[in-house]
XYZ file of C-alpha atoms in Angstrom:
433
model
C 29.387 -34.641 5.007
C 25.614 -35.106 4.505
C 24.075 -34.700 7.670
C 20.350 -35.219 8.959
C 18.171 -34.900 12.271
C 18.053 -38.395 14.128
C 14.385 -39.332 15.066
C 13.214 -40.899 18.576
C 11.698 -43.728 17.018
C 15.843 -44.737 15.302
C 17.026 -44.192 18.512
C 14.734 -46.443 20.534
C 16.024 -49.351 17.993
C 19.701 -49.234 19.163
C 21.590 -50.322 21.852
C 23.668 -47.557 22.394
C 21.950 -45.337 25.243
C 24.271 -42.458 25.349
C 22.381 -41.500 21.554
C 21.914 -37.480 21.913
C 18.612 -36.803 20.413
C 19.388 -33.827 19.255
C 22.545 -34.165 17.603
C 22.202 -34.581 13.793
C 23.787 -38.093 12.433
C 25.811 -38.229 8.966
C 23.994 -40.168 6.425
C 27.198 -39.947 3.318
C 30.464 -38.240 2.716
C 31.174 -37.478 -0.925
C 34.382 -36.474 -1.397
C 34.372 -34.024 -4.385
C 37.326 -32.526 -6.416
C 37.108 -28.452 -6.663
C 39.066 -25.883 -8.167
C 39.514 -23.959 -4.771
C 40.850 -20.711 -6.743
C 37.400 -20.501 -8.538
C 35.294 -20.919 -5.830
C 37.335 -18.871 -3.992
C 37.163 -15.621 -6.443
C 33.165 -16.194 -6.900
C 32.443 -16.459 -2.641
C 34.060 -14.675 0.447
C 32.335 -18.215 2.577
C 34.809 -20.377 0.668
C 37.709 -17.837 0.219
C 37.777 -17.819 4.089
C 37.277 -21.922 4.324
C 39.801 -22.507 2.284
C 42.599 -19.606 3.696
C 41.706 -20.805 7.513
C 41.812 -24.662 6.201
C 45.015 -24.531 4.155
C 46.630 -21.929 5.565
C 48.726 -23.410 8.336
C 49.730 -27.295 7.027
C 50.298 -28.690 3.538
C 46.214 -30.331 4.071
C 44.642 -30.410 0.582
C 40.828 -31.178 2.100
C 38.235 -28.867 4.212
C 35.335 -30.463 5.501
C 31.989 -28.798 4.898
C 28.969 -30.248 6.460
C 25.511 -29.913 5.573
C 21.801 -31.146 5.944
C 20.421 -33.785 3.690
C 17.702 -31.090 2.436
C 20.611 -28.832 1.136
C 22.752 -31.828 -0.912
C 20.704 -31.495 -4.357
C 20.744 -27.137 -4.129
C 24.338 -27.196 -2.845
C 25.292 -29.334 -6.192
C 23.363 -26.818 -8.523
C 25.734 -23.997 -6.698
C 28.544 -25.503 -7.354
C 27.777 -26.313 -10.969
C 26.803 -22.452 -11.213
C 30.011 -21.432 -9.740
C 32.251 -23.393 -12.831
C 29.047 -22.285 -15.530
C 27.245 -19.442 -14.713
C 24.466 -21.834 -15.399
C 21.692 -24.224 -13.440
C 19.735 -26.900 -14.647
C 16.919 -26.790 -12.301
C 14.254 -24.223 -13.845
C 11.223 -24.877 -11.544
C 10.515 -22.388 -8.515
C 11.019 -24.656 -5.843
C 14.396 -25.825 -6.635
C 15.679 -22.200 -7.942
C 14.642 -21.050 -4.176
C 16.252 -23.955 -2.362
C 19.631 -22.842 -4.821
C 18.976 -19.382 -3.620
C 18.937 -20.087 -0.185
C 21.961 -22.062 -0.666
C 23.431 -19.054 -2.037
C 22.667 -17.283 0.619
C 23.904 -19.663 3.025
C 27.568 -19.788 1.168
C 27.743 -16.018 -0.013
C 27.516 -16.212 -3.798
C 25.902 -12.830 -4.668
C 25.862 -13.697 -8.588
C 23.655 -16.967 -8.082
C 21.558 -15.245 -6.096
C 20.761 -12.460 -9.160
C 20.592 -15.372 -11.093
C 18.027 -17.327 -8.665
C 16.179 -14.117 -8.894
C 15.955 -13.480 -12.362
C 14.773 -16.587 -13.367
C 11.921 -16.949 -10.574
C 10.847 -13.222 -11.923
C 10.239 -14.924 -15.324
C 7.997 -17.422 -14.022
C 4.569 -17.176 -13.914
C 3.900 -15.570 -10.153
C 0.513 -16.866 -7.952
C -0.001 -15.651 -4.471
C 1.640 -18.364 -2.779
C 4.841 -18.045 -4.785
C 4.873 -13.903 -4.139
C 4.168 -14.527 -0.683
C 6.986 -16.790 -0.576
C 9.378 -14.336 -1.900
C 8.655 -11.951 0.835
C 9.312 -14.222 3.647
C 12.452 -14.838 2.730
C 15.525 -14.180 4.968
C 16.550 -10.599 5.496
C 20.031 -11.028 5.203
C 21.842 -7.910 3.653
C 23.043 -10.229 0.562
C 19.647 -11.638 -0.113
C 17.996 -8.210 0.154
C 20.344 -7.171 -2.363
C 20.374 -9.652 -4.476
C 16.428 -10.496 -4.549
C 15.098 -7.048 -4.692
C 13.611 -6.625 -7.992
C 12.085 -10.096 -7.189
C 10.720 -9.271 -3.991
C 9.440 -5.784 -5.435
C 7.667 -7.988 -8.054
C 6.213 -10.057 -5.577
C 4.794 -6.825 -3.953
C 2.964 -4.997 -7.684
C 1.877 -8.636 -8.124
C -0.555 -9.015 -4.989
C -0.900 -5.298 -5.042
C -2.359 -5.392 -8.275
C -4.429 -9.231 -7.530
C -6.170 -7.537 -4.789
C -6.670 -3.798 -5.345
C -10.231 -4.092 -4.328
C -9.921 -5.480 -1.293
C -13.722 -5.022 -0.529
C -14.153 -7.740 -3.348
C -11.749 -9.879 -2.296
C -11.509 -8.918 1.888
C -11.979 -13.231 3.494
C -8.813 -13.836 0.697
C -6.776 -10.630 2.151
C -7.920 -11.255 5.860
C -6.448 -14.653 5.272
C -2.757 -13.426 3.815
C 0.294 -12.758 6.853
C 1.674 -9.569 7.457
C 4.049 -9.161 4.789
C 1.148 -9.742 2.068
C -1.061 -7.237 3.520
C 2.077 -4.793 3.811
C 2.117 -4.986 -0.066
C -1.431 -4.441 -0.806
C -1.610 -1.500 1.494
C 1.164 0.200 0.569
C 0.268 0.536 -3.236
C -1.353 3.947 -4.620
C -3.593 1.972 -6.782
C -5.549 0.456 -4.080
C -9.421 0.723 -4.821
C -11.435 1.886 -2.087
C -14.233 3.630 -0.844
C -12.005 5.837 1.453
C -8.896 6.106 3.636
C -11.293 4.865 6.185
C -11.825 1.462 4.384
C -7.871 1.104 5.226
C -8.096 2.538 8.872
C -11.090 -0.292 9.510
C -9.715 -3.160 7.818
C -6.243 -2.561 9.564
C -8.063 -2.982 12.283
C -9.983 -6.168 11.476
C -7.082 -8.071 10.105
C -4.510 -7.043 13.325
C -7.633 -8.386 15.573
C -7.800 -11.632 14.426
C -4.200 -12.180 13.793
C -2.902 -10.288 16.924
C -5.364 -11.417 20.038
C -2.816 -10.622 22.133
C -2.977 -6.635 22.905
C 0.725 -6.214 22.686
C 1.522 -7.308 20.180
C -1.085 -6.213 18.248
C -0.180 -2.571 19.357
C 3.509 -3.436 18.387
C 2.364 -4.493 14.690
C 0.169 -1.700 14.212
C 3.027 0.912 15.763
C 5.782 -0.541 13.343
C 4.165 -1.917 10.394
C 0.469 -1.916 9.399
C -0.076 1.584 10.572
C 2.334 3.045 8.284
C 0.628 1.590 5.984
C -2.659 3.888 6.483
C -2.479 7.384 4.824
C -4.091 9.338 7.763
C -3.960 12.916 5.923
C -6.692 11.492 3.891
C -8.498 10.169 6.379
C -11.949 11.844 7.500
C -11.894 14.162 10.773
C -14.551 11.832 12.034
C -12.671 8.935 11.945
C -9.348 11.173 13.183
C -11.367 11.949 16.144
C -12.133 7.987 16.326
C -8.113 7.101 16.414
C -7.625 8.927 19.451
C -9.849 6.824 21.025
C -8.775 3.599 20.169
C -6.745 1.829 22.647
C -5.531 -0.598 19.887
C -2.968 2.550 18.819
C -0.439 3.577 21.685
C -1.932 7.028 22.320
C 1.694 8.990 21.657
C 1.902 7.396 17.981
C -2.264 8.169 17.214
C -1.796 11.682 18.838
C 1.351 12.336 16.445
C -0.123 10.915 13.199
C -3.393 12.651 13.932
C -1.846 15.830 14.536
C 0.079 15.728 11.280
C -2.923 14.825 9.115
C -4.688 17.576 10.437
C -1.971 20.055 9.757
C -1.901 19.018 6.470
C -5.537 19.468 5.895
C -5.241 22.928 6.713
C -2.314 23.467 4.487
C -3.078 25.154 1.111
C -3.005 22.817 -2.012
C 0.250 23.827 -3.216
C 1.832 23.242 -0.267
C 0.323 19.826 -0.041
C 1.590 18.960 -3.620
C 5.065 19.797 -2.504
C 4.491 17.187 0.577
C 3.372 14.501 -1.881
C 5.995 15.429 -3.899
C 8.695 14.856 -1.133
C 7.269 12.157 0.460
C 7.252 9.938 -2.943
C 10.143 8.196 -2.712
C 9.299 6.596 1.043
C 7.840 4.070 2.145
C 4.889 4.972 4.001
C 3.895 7.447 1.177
C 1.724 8.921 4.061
C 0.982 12.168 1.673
C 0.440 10.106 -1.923
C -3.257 10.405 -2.596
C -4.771 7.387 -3.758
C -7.217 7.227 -6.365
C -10.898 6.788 -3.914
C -14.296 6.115 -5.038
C -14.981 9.090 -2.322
C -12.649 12.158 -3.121
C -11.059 13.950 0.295
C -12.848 17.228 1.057
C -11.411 19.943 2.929
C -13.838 21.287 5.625
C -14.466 24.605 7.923
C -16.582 24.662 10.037
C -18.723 27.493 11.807
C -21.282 27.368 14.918
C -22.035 30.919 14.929
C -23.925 33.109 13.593
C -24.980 30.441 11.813
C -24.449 26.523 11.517
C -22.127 26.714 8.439
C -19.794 24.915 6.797
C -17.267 25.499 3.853
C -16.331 22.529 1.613
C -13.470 22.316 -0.621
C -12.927 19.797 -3.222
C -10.208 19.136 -5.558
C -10.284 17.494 -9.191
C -7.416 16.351 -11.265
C -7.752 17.071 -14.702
C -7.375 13.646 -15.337
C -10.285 12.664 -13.112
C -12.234 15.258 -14.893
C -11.738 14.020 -18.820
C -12.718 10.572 -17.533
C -16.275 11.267 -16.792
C -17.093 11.751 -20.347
C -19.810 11.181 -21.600
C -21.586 10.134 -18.442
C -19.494 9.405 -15.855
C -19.752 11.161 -11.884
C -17.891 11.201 -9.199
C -18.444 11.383 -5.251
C -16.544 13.198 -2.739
C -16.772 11.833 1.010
C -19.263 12.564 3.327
C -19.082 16.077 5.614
C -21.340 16.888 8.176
C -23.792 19.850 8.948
C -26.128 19.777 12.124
C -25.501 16.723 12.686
C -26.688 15.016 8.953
C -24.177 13.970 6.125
C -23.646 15.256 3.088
C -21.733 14.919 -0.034
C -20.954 16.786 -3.076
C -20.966 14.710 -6.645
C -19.794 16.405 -9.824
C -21.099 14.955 -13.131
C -20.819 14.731 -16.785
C -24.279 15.382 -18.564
C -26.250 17.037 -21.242
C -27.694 20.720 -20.506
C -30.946 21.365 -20.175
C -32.040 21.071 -23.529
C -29.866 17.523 -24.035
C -27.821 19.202 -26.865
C -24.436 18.992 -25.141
C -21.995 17.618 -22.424
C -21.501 19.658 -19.781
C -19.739 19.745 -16.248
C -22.241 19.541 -12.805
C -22.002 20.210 -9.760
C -24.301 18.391 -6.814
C -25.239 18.591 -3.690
C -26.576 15.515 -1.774
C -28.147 14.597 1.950
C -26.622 10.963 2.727
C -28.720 9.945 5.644
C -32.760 9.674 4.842
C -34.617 10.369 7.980
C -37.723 12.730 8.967
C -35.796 15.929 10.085
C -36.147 18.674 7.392
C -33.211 21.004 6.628
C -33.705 23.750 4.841
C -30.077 24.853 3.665
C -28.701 27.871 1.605
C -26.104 26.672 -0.190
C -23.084 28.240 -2.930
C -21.193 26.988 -5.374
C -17.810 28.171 -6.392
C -14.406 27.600 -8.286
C -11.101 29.257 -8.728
C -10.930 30.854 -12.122
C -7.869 32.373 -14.428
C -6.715 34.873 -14.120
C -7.193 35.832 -10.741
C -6.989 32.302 -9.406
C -9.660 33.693 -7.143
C -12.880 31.671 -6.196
C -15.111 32.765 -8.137
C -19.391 32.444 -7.137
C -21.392 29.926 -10.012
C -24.232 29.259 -8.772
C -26.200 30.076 -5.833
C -29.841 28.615 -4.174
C -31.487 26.636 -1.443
C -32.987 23.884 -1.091
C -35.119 21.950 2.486
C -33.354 18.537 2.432
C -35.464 15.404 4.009
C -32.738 12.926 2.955
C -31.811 10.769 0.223
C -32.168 14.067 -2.414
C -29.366 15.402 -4.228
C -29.743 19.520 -5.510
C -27.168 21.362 -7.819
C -26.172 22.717 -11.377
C -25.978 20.554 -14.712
C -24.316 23.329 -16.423
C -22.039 24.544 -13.561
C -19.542 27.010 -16.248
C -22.355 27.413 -18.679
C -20.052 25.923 -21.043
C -19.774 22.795 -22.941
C -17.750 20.082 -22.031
C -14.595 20.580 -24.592
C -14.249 24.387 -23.967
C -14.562 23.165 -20.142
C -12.036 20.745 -20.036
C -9.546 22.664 -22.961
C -6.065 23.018 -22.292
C -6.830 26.874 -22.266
C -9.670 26.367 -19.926
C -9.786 28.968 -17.076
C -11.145 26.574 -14.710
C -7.975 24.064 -14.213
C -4.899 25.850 -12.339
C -2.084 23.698 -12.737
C -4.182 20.571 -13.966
C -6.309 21.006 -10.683
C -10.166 22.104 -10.646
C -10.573 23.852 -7.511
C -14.649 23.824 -6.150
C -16.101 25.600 -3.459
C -19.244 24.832 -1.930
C -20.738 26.620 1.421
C -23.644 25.725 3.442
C -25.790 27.275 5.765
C -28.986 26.107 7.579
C -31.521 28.936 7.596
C -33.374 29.142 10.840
């Protein structure tokens, strides 16, 4: 029976006032001939429609009824269930036989729905459809390599999501779940994340609520607040837009895992790859995390620690740098930069090390300031270079030559500098009075 919704405007046109507007009215029976032991064996829906049908009487018919919208998918199953075959090929029509599928339990249609929409060309609307759909255990089963291709898809479309943030702030929640959860995401900072979490829950979620529900379930998992800067930690805690038990939780394990040593962070990583949140995966940031101490007394001073991969490293060549995030001293930023360039007298590549003032401004800070690595085979830091410098902002101070090497005997398999593929750097501040 081919059923479909009755409008008011029908109704008005008969005589027959007892009409329930809601009821659906049947528009065609087709009466089709079926091989109930084959439909049986390929769905539990119609194994049980045909036992509770035929079970009890000599009746050789079941009724099924359906909407209009389903007749042309519900066909295509069918023919799939005698072929192992459709011949619809176009995206809308394999996900109208897929949610018939669904509907009617046929597990190997829906693999085959999937399949073939994963071998057509994928745009944001189609990947954004595959996410939505129903998360019944059968179809998450069944449509999971499709659905995870929907995810790399618009992970990999909007990786920058500073060039592309009016398209993102535009996409529902399951979109932005997909971009934010991807290592490869290009940004400035865990920050970036933290802020435009915040943005995009605002204007989708007015309601405070329910924005604190989506940001306690979903799009705060999402942000990887171990690499997050202790400014902006210190800024979670006072945002009302978190439920203060879930901030005060995440905050408190990001800083415990600041403070853990780097091999004990790689195991973390390490064990938290195969989740979801992948709240201890480091992404690849413009700004590389620091690790901080900070002193008062004697002396304003601070201790910075910065970690390379070797990796990161062999990809400045021949002129590349790269920029850790910003740490604070009496009150001014600062940042630490290290550098691919020719020595002194420009006759080879070499490895440097900088140190930079972020805000310009009139105050003049005169800072001593060290530069160290751990080095083979003591693993020990080990002092490089030492000197001072009176900062008035916008300057940047340091080493071209940190290792007094050049660049392939630096970055050698055999180098002393990399422990474990990791260059570990040192620098310490102090503002002379």
């Amino acid at each position: 029976m081919i059923e479909e919704p009755h409008s008011g405007d029908e109704a008005a046109n008969t005589d027959d006032s007892s009409w329930n507007f809601d009821s659906p009215r049947v528009v065609k029976v087709k009466t089709l001939h079926i091989s109930s032991p084959i439909l049986a064996a390929r769905s539990p829906f119609f194994y049980k429609l045909f036992s509770n049908g035929m079970r009890e009487s000599e009746q050789r018919q079941v009724t099924l009824r359906i909407n209009a919208s389903e007749e042309a998918a519900l066909m295509e199953l069918l023919n799939f269930m005698y072929s192992n075959t459709l011949t619809t090929d176009t995206a809308p029509a394999l996900l109208d036989v897929l949610m018939a599928a669904d509907k009617f339990e046929v597990a190997s249609c829906m693999r085959y729905c999937s399949r073939q929409l994963r071998n057509l060309p994928m745009t944001p609307e189609s990947a954004l459809l595959y996410l939505e759909l129903p998360s019944s255990v059968l179809m998450a089963e069944a449509v999971q390599p499709l659905t995870d291709a929907a995810e790399q898809f618009l992970a990999a479309r909007y990786k920058d999501i500073t060039k592309f943030q009016e398209e993102v702030m535009k996409l529902p929640l399951a979109g932005v779940e997909a971009i934010l959860s991807s290592d490869d995401l290009q940004v400035a900072s865990e920050d970036t994340v933290y802020d435009f979490v915040l943005k995009w829950t605002r204007a989708h979620y007015p309601q405070f609520e329910e924005r604190r529900e989506i940001l306690g379930s979903r799009l705060g998992r999402c942000i990887r607040f171990p690499f997050m800067s202790c400014r902006k930690l210190r800024k979670v805690l006072a945002c009302n837009d978190f439920d203060h038990e879930f901030a005060s939780k995440l905050v408190l394990e990001a800083l415990f895992y600041k403070a853990e040593a780097p091999h004990r962070q790689r195991n973390q990583a390490a064990e938290e790859s195969s989740s979801p949140s992948r709240r201890f995966v480091e992404r690849s940031y413009k700004y590389r995390p620091v690790k901080v101490v900070d002193f008062e007394l004697p002396r304003q001073q601070c201790v910075v620690y910065l970690d390379l991969k070797r990796e990161e490293c062999a990809n400045l060549f021949p002129s590349g740098r790269v920029y850790s995030q910003a740490f604070h001293l009496g009150g001014q930023g600062f940042f630490l930069s290290a550098h691919c360039n020719m020595d002194q007298q420009s006759s080879f590549h070499c490895f440097g090390l900088f140190l930079g003032m972020q805000e310009k401004g009139s105050v003049a800070f005169a800072v001593d300031y060290e530069f160290a690595a751990r080095t083979k085979p003591g693993e020990e830091y080990v002092s490089k270079y030492k000197g001072n410098y009176t900062f008035t902002g916008g300057k940047a101070v340091g080493y071209r030559n940190l290792f007094a090497i050049p660049w392939p005997s630096f970055i050698a398999e055999d180098s002393p500098y990399f422990i474990n593929g990791m260059l570990h750097l040192r620098a310490e501040l102090t503002i002379r009075n």
